[in-house]
Amino acid sequence: MRPSIQELCAWHLNRENAAVPLPSRLPEPYTLELVSDYEEPLFGELMQKVFFGVSGSLRWVDLGFEEDAALRRFRRDQLRTRPSLRIAARCDDALVGWCFGFADRPDSMYMASSAVLEGHRRVGLYTAMAEQMRDLAIEAGFHQLHSKHLCTNNAILIAKLQMGFQIVGMELSPDMGSLLKMELPLHALRADTLRARAGQTLLSKALSAQLTE
Ligand SMILES: CC(C)(COP(=O)(O)OP(=O)(O)OC[C@H]1O[C@@H](n2cnc3c(N)ncnc32)[C@H](O)[C@@H]1OP(=O)(O)O)[C@@H](O)C(=O)NCCC(=O)NCCS
């Protein structure tokens, strides 16, 4: 039997936890699983390759910023206790994709990092992982999934729009650049309210009363 959703959201707190197979309609030999952690040093190397290249995210340490390592570890350790979901895509046993999210509010899951390695793209791996993230987040009772992406990253923007994500803002981030903010409402009331607040549909009586009373 699959562990409960509460256990899955805390799976990362015990690195001994075995991977949990997740459903997907991916072609063989691809599979999805929920892991307590991604294998190192491979994952760190892949993150470096995919996200911290010439035009990617900045690491402050690379710009000469110095900070207290013990305090940084303390802050990281405290944040680790947030509900998190780490999904891995495998080709046979090899890690070929990941999708990592954590709760940044009690009702909100932030999709922090996702990638599929070259040679395995356009198979549907990202969509399959993101759909699992969505389904688990709904099961856990979250109201929204959200994420931020470089404005020019058409691949992820199109994949997310196809899943029903909405663009909800722009942000200039010192370490990541110009970002589009996206949200997938996870229940109908939030989805309807988002469209009404955007001016795309009429406000319901209850909503207009809340906004104008
Ligand atoms: C973005 C990324 C994760 C997509 O992974 P993927 O497994 O290839 O995505 P999918 O196969 O699920 O694609 C779903 C849909 O998204 C769209 N899409 C994906 N890649 C695209 C591209 N390069 N150009 C245009 N549309 C694209 C397509 O509509 C695609 O459906 P289709 O193949 O049936 O046409 C992958 O390109 C990647 O790892 N990029 C580098 C890392 C990154 O940018 N991560 C996101 C930032 S957090």
CSV table of C-alpha atoms and ligand atoms in Angstrom, one decimal:
chain,number,residue,atom,x,y,z
A,1,MET,CA,0.0,0.0,0.0
A,2,ARG,CA,1.2,3.5,-0.8
A,3,PRO,CA,2.3,5.7,2.2
A,4,SER,CA,-0.2,8.3,3.2
A,5,ILE,CA,0.0,11.8,1.7
A,6,GLN,CA,1.2,13.2,5.0
A,7,GLU,CA,4.0,10.6,5.0
A,8,LEU,CA,4.9,11.4,1.3
A,9,CYS,CA,5.1,15.2,2.1
A,10,ALA,CA,7.6,14.3,4.9
A,11,TRP,CA,9.4,11.6,2.9
A,12,HIS,CA,12.6,13.7,2.6
A,13,LEU,CA,13.1,13.9,6.3
A,14,ASN,CA,14.4,10.4,6.4
A,15,ARG,CA,17.0,9.7,3.7
A,16,GLU,CA,16.6,5.9,4.4
A,17,ASN,CA,13.1,6.0,3.0
A,18,ALA,CA,12.9,3.8,-0.1
A,19,ALA,CA,11.7,5.3,-3.4
A,20,VAL,CA,7.9,5.1,-3.9
A,21,PRO,CA,6.7,4.3,-7.5
A,22,LEU,CA,4.3,6.9,-8.9
A,23,PRO,CA,1.8,6.2,-11.7
A,24,SER,CA,2.4,7.5,-15.2
A,25,ARG,CA,1.5,6.7,-18.8
A,26,LEU,CA,5.2,7.1,-19.9
A,27,PRO,CA,6.6,4.7,-22.5
A,28,GLU,CA,9.1,2.1,-21.4
A,29,PRO,CA,11.7,2.2,-20.0
A,30,TYR,CA,10.7,5.5,-18.3
A,31,THR,CA,9.3,5.5,-14.7
A,32,LEU,CA,8.5,8.0,-12.0
A,33,GLU,CA,9.1,7.8,-8.3
A,34,LEU,CA,8.9,9.9,-5.2
A,35,VAL,CA,12.3,10.0,-3.5
A,36,SER,CA,13.6,11.1,-0.2
A,37,ASP,CA,16.6,12.7,-1.9
A,38,TYR,CA,18.3,12.7,-5.3
A,39,GLU,CA,21.5,10.8,-5.6
A,40,GLU,CA,24.6,12.9,-5.0
A,41,PRO,CA,27.1,14.0,-6.3
A,42,LEU,CA,25.1,13.4,-9.6
A,43,PHE,CA,22.2,15.7,-8.7
A,44,GLY,CA,24.5,18.6,-7.7
A,45,GLU,CA,26.4,18.2,-11.0
A,46,LEU,CA,23.2,18.1,-13.0
A,47,MET,CA,21.8,21.2,-11.3
A,48,GLN,CA,25.1,23.0,-12.0
A,49,LYS,CA,24.9,22.0,-15.6
A,50,VAL,CA,21.3,22.8,-16.2
A,51,PHE,CA,20.7,25.9,-14.0
A,52,PHE,CA,24.0,27.6,-13.1
A,53,GLY,CA,25.6,28.1,-16.6
A,54,VAL,CA,26.5,31.4,-18.2
A,55,SER,CA,22.9,32.7,-18.5
A,56,GLY,CA,21.4,30.8,-15.5
A,57,SER,CA,21.0,31.5,-11.8
A,58,LEU,CA,23.7,33.2,-9.9
A,59,ARG,CA,25.3,31.9,-6.8
A,60,TRP,CA,26.3,34.7,-4.5
A,61,VAL,CA,29.4,32.9,-3.4
A,62,ASP,CA,30.6,33.0,-7.0
A,63,LEU,CA,30.3,36.8,-6.8
A,64,GLY,CA,32.5,36.9,-3.7
A,65,PHE,CA,29.8,37.0,-1.1
A,66,GLU,CA,30.9,35.5,2.2
A,67,GLU,CA,28.6,34.2,4.8
A,68,ASP,CA,28.7,32.2,8.0
A,69,ALA,CA,28.5,28.5,6.9
A,70,ALA,CA,27.1,27.3,10.3
A,71,LEU,CA,24.3,29.8,10.2
A,72,ARG,CA,23.5,28.9,6.6
A,73,ARG,CA,23.3,25.2,7.6
A,74,PHE,CA,21.0,26.1,10.6
A,75,ARG,CA,18.6,28.0,8.3
A,76,ARG,CA,18.6,25.2,5.7
A,77,ASP,CA,18.0,22.6,8.4
A,78,GLN,CA,15.0,24.5,9.7
A,79,LEU,CA,13.5,24.9,6.3
A,80,ARG,CA,13.9,21.2,5.6
A,81,THR,CA,10.9,20.4,7.8
A,82,ARG,CA,8.5,22.1,5.4
A,83,PRO,CA,6.2,19.6,3.4
A,84,SER,CA,8.2,18.7,0.3
A,85,LEU,CA,7.8,16.5,-2.8
A,86,ARG,CA,10.8,15.2,-4.7
A,87,ILE,CA,9.8,13.5,-7.9
A,88,ALA,CA,12.4,11.6,-10.0
A,89,ALA,CA,12.1,10.5,-13.6
A,90,ARG,CA,14.2,7.5,-14.5
A,91,CYS,CA,15.3,5.8,-17.7
A,92,ASP,CA,15.9,2.3,-16.4
A,93,ASP,CA,17.8,3.2,-13.3
A,94,ALA,CA,19.3,6.4,-14.4
A,95,LEU,CA,18.1,9.8,-13.1
A,96,VAL,CA,17.0,11.7,-16.2
A,97,GLY,CA,14.6,14.3,-14.7
A,98,TRP,CA,13.4,15.8,-11.5
A,99,CYS,CA,10.7,18.0,-10.2
A,100,PHE,CA,11.0,19.4,-6.7
A,101,GLY,CA,8.4,21.4,-4.8
A,102,PHE,CA,7.9,22.6,-1.2
A,103,ALA,CA,5.3,24.3,0.8
A,104,ASP,CA,6.0,28.0,1.0
A,105,ARG,CA,2.7,28.7,2.8
A,106,PRO,CA,0.2,26.3,4.5
A,107,ASP,CA,-1.9,26.5,1.3
A,108,SER,CA,0.7,26.9,-1.3
A,109,MET,CA,3.2,24.6,-2.9
A,110,TYR,CA,6.1,26.2,-4.8
A,111,MET,CA,7.7,24.2,-7.7
A,112,ALA,CA,11.3,25.2,-7.1
A,113,SER,CA,13.3,23.2,-9.7
A,114,SER,CA,12.4,20.9,-12.6
A,115,ALA,CA,14.5,19.7,-15.5
A,116,VAL,CA,14.7,16.8,-18.0
A,117,LEU,CA,18.1,15.9,-19.4
A,118,GLU,CA,18.8,16.4,-23.1
A,119,GLY,CA,18.1,13.3,-25.0
A,120,HIS,CA,15.0,12.6,-22.9
A,121,ARG,CA,13.0,15.7,-23.7
A,122,ARG,CA,9.7,15.9,-25.6
A,123,VAL,CA,8.8,12.4,-24.3
A,124,GLY,CA,6.4,13.9,-21.8
A,125,LEU,CA,8.6,13.4,-18.7
A,126,TYR,CA,8.1,17.0,-17.4
A,127,THR,CA,4.4,16.9,-17.9
A,128,ALA,CA,4.1,13.5,-16.2
A,129,MET,CA,6.2,14.7,-13.2
A,130,ALA,CA,4.2,18.0,-13.0
A,131,GLU,CA,0.9,16.2,-13.1
A,132,GLN,CA,2.0,14.0,-10.3
A,133,MET,CA,3.1,17.1,-8.3
A,134,ARG,CA,-0.3,18.6,-9.0
A,135,ASP,CA,-2.2,15.4,-8.0
A,136,LEU,CA,-0.2,15.0,-4.8
A,137,ALA,CA,-0.6,18.7,-3.9
A,138,ILE,CA,-4.4,18.4,-4.4
A,139,GLU,CA,-4.4,15.3,-2.2
A,140,ALA,CA,-2.5,17.1,0.5
A,141,GLY,CA,-5.1,19.9,0.4
A,142,PHE,CA,-3.0,22.7,-1.1
A,143,HIS,CA,-4.9,25.5,-2.9
A,144,GLN,CA,-2.3,26.4,-5.5
A,145,LEU,CA,0.9,25.3,-7.2
A,146,HIS,CA,3.1,28.2,-8.3
A,147,SER,CA,6.4,28.7,-10.0
A,148,LYS,CA,8.7,31.4,-11.6
A,149,HIS,CA,10.4,31.1,-14.9
A,150,LEU,CA,12.7,33.1,-17.1
A,151,CYS,CA,10.5,35.1,-19.5
A,152,THR,CA,12.3,33.6,-22.5
A,153,ASN,CA,12.0,29.9,-21.4
A,154,ASN,CA,9.3,28.9,-23.9
A,155,ALA,CA,9.7,25.2,-23.2
A,156,ILE,CA,8.6,25.4,-19.6
A,157,LEU,CA,6.1,28.2,-20.2
A,158,ILE,CA,4.3,26.3,-23.0
A,159,ALA,CA,4.4,23.0,-21.0
A,160,LYS,CA,2.9,24.8,-17.9
A,161,LEU,CA,0.2,26.7,-19.9
A,162,GLN,CA,-0.8,23.4,-21.5
A,163,MET,CA,-1.4,22.1,-17.9
A,164,GLY,CA,-3.6,25.0,-17.1
A,165,PHE,CA,-1.2,27.3,-15.3
A,166,GLN,CA,-2.0,31.0,-15.5
A,167,ILE,CA,0.5,33.9,-15.7
A,168,VAL,CA,0.0,35.9,-12.5
A,169,GLY,CA,2.9,38.4,-12.5
A,170,MET,CA,6.4,39.4,-13.4
A,171,GLU,CA,9.4,39.8,-11.1
A,172,LEU,CA,12.9,41.1,-11.4
A,173,SER,CA,15.1,38.7,-9.4
A,174,PRO,CA,18.7,39.7,-8.6
A,175,ASP,CA,19.9,36.1,-8.9
A,176,MET,CA,17.6,34.8,-11.6
A,177,GLY,CA,16.7,37.8,-13.9
A,178,SER,CA,13.3,38.6,-15.4
A,179,LEU,CA,10.8,36.0,-14.3
A,180,LEU,CA,7.2,35.2,-15.2
A,181,LYS,CA,5.2,34.1,-12.2
A,182,MET,CA,2.7,31.3,-12.8
A,183,GLU,CA,0.0,29.7,-10.8
A,184,LEU,CA,-2.2,26.6,-11.1
A,185,PRO,CA,-5.3,26.9,-8.9
A,186,LEU,CA,-6.0,23.6,-7.3
A,187,HIS,CA,-9.7,24.0,-6.7
A,188,ALA,CA,-12.6,25.5,-8.7
A,189,LEU,CA,-13.3,28.4,-6.4
A,190,ARG,CA,-9.7,29.7,-6.6
A,191,ALA,CA,-9.7,29.2,-10.4
A,192,ASP,CA,-13.0,31.0,-10.8
A,193,THR,CA,-11.9,33.8,-8.5
A,194,LEU,CA,-8.6,34.2,-10.3
A,195,ARG,CA,-10.3,34.7,-13.6
A,196,ALA,CA,-12.8,37.1,-12.1
A,197,ARG,CA,-10.0,39.2,-10.5
A,198,ALA,CA,-8.2,39.3,-13.8
A,199,GLY,CA,-11.4,40.8,-15.4
A,200,GLN,CA,-11.9,37.8,-17.7
A,201,THR,CA,-15.3,36.8,-16.2
A,202,LEU,CA,-17.9,38.6,-14.1
A,203,LEU,CA,-17.5,38.6,-10.3
A,204,SER,CA,-20.0,36.4,-8.5
A,205,LYS,CA,-22.4,38.2,-6.1
A,206,ALA,CA,-20.5,36.8,-3.1
A,207,LEU,CA,-17.1,38.0,-4.5
A,208,SER,CA,-18.3,41.4,-5.5
A,209,ALA,CA,-19.8,41.9,-2.0
A,210,GLN,CA,-16.5,40.9,-0.4
A,211,LEU,CA,-14.5,43.3,-2.7
A,212,THR,CA,-16.8,46.3,-2.5
A,213,GLU,CA,-18.6,46.3,0.9
B,1,LIG,C1,11.4,22.6,-19.8
B,1,LIG,C2,11.6,21.1,-19.7
B,1,LIG,C3,11.6,20.7,-18.3
B,1,LIG,C4,10.5,20.4,-20.5
B,1,LIG,O1,10.7,19.0,-20.3
B,1,LIG,P1,10.1,17.9,-21.3
B,1,LIG,O2,10.1,16.6,-20.6
B,1,LIG,O3,10.8,18.0,-22.6
B,1,LIG,O4,8.6,18.5,-21.5
B,1,LIG,P2,7.4,17.6,-22.1
B,1,LIG,O5,7.8,16.5,-23.0
B,1,LIG,O6,6.5,17.3,-21.0
B,1,LIG,O7,6.7,18.7,-23.0
B,1,LIG,C5,5.3,19.1,-22.8
B,1,LIG,C6,5.0,20.2,-23.8
B,1,LIG,O8,5.7,21.4,-23.6
B,1,LIG,C7,6.0,22.0,-24.8
B,1,LIG,N1,7.4,22.1,-25.0
B,1,LIG,C8,8.4,21.3,-24.4
B,1,LIG,N2,9.6,21.7,-24.8
B,1,LIG,C9,9.4,22.7,-25.7
B,1,LIG,C10,10.3,23.4,-26.5
B,1,LIG,N3,11.7,23.3,-26.5
B,1,LIG,N4,9.8,24.3,-27.4
B,1,LIG,C11,8.5,24.5,-27.5
B,1,LIG,N5,7.6,23.8,-26.7
B,1,LIG,C12,8.1,22.9,-25.9
B,1,LIG,C13,5.4,21.2,-25.9
B,1,LIG,O9,4.0,21.7,-26.1
B,1,LIG,C14,5.3,19.8,-25.3
B,1,LIG,O10,4.3,19.0,-25.8
B,1,LIG,P3,4.7,18.2,-27.2
B,1,LIG,O11,6.1,17.6,-27.1
B,1,LIG,O12,3.6,17.1,-27.3
B,1,LIG,O13,4.6,19.2,-28.3
B,1,LIG,C15,13.0,20.8,-20.4
B,1,LIG,O14,13.1,21.4,-21.7
B,1,LIG,C16,14.2,21.3,-19.6
B,1,LIG,O15,14.7,20.5,-18.7
B,1,LIG,N6,14.7,22.5,-19.8
B,1,LIG,C17,15.9,23.0,-19.1
B,1,LIG,C18,15.6,23.2,-17.6
B,1,LIG,C19,14.5,24.2,-17.4
B,1,LIG,O16,14.3,25.2,-18.1
B,1,LIG,N7,13.7,23.9,-16.4
B,1,LIG,C20,12.5,24.8,-16.0
B,1,LIG,C21,12.9,25.9,-15.2
B,1,LIG,S1,12.6,25.5,-13.5
